[in-house]
Short mmCIF file of C-alpha atoms in Angstrom, two decimals:
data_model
loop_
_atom_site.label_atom_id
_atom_site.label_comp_id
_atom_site.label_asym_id
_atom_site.label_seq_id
_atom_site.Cartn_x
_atom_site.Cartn_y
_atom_site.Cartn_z
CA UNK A 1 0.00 0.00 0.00
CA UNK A 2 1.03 3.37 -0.68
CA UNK A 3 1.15 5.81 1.97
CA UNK A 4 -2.00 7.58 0.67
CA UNK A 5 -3.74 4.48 0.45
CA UNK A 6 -3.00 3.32 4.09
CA UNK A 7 -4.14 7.02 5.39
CA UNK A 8 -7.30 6.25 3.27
CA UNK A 9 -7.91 2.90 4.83
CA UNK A 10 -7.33 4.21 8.07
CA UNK A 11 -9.68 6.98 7.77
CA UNK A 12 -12.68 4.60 5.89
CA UNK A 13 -12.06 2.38 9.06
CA UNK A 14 -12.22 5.01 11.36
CA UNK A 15 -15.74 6.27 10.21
CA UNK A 16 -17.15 3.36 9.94
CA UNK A 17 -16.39 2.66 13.43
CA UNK A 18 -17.58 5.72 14.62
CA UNK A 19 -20.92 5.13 12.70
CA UNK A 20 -21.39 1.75 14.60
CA UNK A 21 -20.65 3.00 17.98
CA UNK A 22 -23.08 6.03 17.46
CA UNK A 23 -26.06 3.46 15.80
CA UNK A 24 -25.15 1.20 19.05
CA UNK A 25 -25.49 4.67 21.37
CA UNK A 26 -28.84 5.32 19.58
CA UNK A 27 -30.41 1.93 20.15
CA UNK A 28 -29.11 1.71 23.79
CA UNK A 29 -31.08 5.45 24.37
CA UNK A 30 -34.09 4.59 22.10
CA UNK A 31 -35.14 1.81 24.49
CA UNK A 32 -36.57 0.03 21.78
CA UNK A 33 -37.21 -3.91 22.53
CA UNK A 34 -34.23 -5.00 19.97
CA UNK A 35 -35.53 -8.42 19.84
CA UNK A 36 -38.74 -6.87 17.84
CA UNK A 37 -36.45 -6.35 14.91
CA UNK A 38 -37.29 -6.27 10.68
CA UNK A 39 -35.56 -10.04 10.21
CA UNK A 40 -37.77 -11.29 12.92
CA UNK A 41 -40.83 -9.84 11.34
CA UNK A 42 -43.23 -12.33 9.71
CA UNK A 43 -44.16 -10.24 6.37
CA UNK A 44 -45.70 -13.20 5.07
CA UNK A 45 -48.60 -12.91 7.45
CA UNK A 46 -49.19 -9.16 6.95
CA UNK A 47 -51.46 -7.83 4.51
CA UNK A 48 -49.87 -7.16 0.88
CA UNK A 49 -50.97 -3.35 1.51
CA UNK A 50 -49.32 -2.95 5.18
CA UNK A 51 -46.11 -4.31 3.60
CA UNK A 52 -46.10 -2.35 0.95
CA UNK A 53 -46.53 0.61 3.69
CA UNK A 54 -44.07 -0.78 6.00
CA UNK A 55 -41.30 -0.85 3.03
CA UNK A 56 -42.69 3.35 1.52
CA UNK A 57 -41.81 4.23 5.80
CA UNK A 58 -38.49 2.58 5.95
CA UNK A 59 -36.79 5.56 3.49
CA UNK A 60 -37.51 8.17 6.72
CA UNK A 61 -38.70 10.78 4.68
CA UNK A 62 -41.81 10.79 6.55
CA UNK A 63 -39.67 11.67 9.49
CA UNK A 64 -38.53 14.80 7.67
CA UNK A 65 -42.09 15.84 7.00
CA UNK A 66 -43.23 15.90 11.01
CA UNK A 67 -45.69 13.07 9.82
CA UNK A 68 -47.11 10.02 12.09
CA UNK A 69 -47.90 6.66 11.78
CA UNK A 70 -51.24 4.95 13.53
CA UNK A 71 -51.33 1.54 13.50
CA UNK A 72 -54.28 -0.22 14.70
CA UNK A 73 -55.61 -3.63 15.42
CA UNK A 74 -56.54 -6.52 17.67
CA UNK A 75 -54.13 -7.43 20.65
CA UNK A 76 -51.61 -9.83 19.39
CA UNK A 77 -51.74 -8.41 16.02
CA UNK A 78 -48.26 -7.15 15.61
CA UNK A 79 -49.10 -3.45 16.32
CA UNK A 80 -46.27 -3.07 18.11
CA UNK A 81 -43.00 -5.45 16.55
CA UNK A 82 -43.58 -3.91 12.99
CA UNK A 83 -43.31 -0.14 14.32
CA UNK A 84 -40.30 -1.49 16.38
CA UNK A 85 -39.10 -2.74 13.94
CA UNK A 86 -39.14 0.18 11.54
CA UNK A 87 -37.92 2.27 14.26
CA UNK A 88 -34.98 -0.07 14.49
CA UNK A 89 -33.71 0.24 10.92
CA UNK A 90 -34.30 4.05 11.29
CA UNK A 91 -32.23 4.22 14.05
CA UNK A 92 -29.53 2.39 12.10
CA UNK A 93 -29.56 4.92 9.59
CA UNK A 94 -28.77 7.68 12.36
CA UNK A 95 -32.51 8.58 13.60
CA UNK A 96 -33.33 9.49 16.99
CA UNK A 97 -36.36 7.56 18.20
CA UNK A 98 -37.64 6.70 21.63
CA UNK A 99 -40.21 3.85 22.98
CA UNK A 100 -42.29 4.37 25.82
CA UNK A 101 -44.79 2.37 26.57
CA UNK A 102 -47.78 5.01 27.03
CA UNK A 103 -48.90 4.17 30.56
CA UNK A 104 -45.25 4.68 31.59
CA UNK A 105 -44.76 7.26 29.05
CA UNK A 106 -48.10 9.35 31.07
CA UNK A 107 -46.62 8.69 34.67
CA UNK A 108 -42.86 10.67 33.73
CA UNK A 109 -45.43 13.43 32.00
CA UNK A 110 -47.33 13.53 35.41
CA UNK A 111 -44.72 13.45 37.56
CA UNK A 112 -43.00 16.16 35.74
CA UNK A 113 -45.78 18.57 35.85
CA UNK A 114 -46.25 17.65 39.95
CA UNK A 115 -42.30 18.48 40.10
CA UNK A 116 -42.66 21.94 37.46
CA UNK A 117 -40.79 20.57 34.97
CA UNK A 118 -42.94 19.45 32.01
CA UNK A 119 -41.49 22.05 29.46
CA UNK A 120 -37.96 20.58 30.28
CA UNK A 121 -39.64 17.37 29.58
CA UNK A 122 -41.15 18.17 26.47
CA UNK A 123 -38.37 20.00 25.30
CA UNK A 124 -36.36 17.00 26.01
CA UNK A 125 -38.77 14.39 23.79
CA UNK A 126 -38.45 17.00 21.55
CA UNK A 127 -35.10 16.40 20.79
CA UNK A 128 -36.34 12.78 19.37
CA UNK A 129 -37.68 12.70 15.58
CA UNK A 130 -40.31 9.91 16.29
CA UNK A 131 -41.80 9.12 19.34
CA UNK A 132 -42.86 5.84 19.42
CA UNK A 133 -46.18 5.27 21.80
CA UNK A 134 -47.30 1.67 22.53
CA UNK A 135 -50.72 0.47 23.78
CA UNK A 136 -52.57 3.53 23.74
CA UNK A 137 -56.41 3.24 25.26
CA UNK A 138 -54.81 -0.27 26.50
CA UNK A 139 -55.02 0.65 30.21
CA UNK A 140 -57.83 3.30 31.24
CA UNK A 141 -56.19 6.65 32.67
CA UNK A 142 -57.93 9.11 34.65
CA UNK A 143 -58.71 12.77 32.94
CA UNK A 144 -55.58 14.61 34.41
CA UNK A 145 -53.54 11.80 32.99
CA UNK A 146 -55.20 12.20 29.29
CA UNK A 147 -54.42 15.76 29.65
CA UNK A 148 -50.61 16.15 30.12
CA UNK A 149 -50.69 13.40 26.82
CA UNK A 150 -52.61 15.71 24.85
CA UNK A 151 -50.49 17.93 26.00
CA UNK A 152 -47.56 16.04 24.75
CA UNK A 153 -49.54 15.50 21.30
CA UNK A 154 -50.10 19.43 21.02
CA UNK A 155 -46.70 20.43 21.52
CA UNK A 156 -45.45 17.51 19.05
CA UNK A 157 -47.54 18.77 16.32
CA UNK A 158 -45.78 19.37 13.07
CA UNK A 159 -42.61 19.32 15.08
CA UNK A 160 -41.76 15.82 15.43
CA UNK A 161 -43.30 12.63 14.52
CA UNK A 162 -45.72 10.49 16.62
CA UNK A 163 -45.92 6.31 15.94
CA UNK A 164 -48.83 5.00 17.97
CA UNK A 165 -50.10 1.76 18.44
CA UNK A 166 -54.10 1.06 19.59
CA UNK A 167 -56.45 -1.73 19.70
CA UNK A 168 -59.29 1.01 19.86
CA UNK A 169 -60.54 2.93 16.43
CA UNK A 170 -60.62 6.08 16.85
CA UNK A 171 -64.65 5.82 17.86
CA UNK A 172 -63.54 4.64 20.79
CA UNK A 173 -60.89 7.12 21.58
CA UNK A 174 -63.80 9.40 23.80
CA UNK A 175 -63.49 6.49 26.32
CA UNK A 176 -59.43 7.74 26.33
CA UNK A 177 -60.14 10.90 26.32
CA UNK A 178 -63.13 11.43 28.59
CA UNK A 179 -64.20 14.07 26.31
CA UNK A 180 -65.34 15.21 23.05
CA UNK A 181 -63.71 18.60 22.34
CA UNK A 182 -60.49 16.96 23.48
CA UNK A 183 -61.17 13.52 22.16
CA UNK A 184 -61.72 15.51 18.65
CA UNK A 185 -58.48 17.81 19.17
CA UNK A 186 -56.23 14.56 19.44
CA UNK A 187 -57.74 12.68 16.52
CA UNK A 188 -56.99 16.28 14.39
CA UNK A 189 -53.33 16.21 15.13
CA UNK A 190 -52.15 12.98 14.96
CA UNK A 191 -54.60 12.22 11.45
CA UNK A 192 -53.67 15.60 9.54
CA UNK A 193 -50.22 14.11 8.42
CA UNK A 194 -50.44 10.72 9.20
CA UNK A 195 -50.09 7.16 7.38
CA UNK A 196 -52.67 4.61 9.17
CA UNK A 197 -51.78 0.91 9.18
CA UNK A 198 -54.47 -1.58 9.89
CA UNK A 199 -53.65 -5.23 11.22
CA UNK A 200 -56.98 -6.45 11.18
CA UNK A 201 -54.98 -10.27 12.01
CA UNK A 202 -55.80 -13.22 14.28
CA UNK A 203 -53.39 -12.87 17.14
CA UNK A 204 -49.80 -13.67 16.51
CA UNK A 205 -49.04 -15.42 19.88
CA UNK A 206 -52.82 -17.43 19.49
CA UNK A 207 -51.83 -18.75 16.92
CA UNK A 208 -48.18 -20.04 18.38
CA UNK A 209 -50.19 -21.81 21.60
CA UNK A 210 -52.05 -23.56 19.16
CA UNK A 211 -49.52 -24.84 17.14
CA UNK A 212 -47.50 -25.74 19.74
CA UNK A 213 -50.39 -27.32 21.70
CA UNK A 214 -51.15 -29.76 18.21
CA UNK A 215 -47.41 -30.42 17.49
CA UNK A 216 -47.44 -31.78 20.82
CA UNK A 217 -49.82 -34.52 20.50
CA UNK A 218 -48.08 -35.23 17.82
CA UNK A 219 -44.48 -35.94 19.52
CA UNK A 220 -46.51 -37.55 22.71
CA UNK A 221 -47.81 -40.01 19.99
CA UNK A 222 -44.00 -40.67 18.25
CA UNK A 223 -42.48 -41.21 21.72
CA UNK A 224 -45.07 -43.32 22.75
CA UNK A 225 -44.85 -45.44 19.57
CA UNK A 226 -40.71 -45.74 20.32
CA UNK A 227 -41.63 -47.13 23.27
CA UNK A 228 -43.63 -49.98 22.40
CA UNK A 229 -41.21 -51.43 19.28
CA UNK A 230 -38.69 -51.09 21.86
CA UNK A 231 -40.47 -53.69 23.95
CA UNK A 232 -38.97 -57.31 23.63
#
C-alpha cells in the first residue's frame, strides 16, 4: 500500500467505526425492545398493503415531513413489533427515536408537571424525531392523565413525529379521552399528516399456543410409539 492508500484505509475504518458506535449509542437510548427487529418480522402474514406501507416508511422521509404513523388492530396483532421494527432500521440509519410504553410514558409526563418541569420534559422528547407510543387506550387513565398526553400530542404537532399503536378505532378514543372537544383535538393532530396501518390479524401469539399445543400430541404419539417397538 502506498502511503495515501494506508491514510485512506485508516480513515474509511475510522468512520465506519464511529458510525457503529453512534447506531449502538442510539439503540441503547431509544429503548426500543431490539428483539422486535425487521428479520424477525413475519411479512408473510401481513397484509400485501401494510407491507407495501411498511417498506414506503423505511426511506424516513416521513420523518422529515413531522408526519405520524397509527397503527391499529386486535391485541396480538403485531401493532407493536412492525413499528419497532421500523424504528430499528431508522435508528440504524442515524434517527433518533424513543419507545415508551404510554402508561409509563403518562406517569414521567405527570410526575413532571407535579415536580414543574414538564417544558424541560417536552423540550427534552423534543429532541427525538419519532416518538414511538405503545398500547394507547390499552389501560384506562384518569382525565388529568389524558391531559398532560394531549399535551404532549399538542406540543409535538408538526414538530416531530408520533408512531402509535391502539387496539381502539378512533370511535372509541372518547373512552381515552373522557371528552369530546379533546377527544376531537387529538384525533386532528395525529390524522392531519399521518399514514394509518391496519392489522386487522388473528393474534400472533394465538396462533403459536395452538400450534404448539397440536405439534405436541403429535411428539406424545411418536415417543409413545418408540416405546412400544422397543419392547422385547
Amino acid at each position: 500500500m502506498t502511503f495515501e492508500q494506508y491514510l485512506l484505509g485508516l480513515a474509511q475504518r475510522e468512520c465506519q467505526e464511529r458510525r457503529h458506535k453512534r447506531v449502538e449509542r442510539l439503540l441503547h437510548d431509544s429503548r426500543l425492545p431490539l428483539e422486535k427487529s425487521w428479520p424477525a418480522l413475519d411479512l408473510k402474514r401481513l397484509p400485501a398493503k401494510v407491507v407495501q406501507q411498511a417498506r414506503t416508511l423505511l426511506e424516513g422521509s416521513f420523518l422529515d415531513r413531522c408526519e405520524n404513523v397509527l397503527a391499529f388492530g386486535p391485541p396480538g396483532s403485531g401493532k407493536t413489533h412492525l413499528l419497532c421494527a421500523l424504528c430499528q432500521e431508522l435508528v440504524r440509519t442515524g434517527r433518533r427515536v424513543l419507545f415508551r410504553k404510554c402508561g409509563l410514558l403518562v406517569q414521567e409526563l405527570l410526575i413532571a408537571k407535579r415536580d414543574l418541569k414538564l417544558s424541560a420534559l417536552l423540550k427534552r422528547l423534543g429532541g427525538y424525531q419519532a416518538l414511538l407510543v405503545d398500547d394507547l387506550g390499552y389501560v384506562q387513565q384518569s382525565r388529568e392523565e389524558m391531559e398532560v398526553l394531549f399535551t404532549l400530542l399538542a406540543e409535538r404537532y408538526e414538530r416531530g413525529s408520533v408512531l402509535l399503536t391502539s387496539n381502539l378505532a378512533f370511535s372509541g378514543w372518547e373512552a381515552i379521552f373522557k371528552d369530546p372537544m379533546t377527544t376531537a383535538a387529538a384525533i386532528d393532530r395525529l390524522v392531519h399528516h399521518s399514514v394509518i396501518i391496519e392489522l386487522n390479524l388473528p393474534s400472533y401469539r394465538a396462533e403459536q399456543a395452538k400450534k404448539r399445543k397440536q405439534a405436541r400430541p403429535a411428539d406424545e404419539s411418536e415417543s409413545g410409539s418408540g416405546t412400544e417397538t422397543g419392547k422385547p
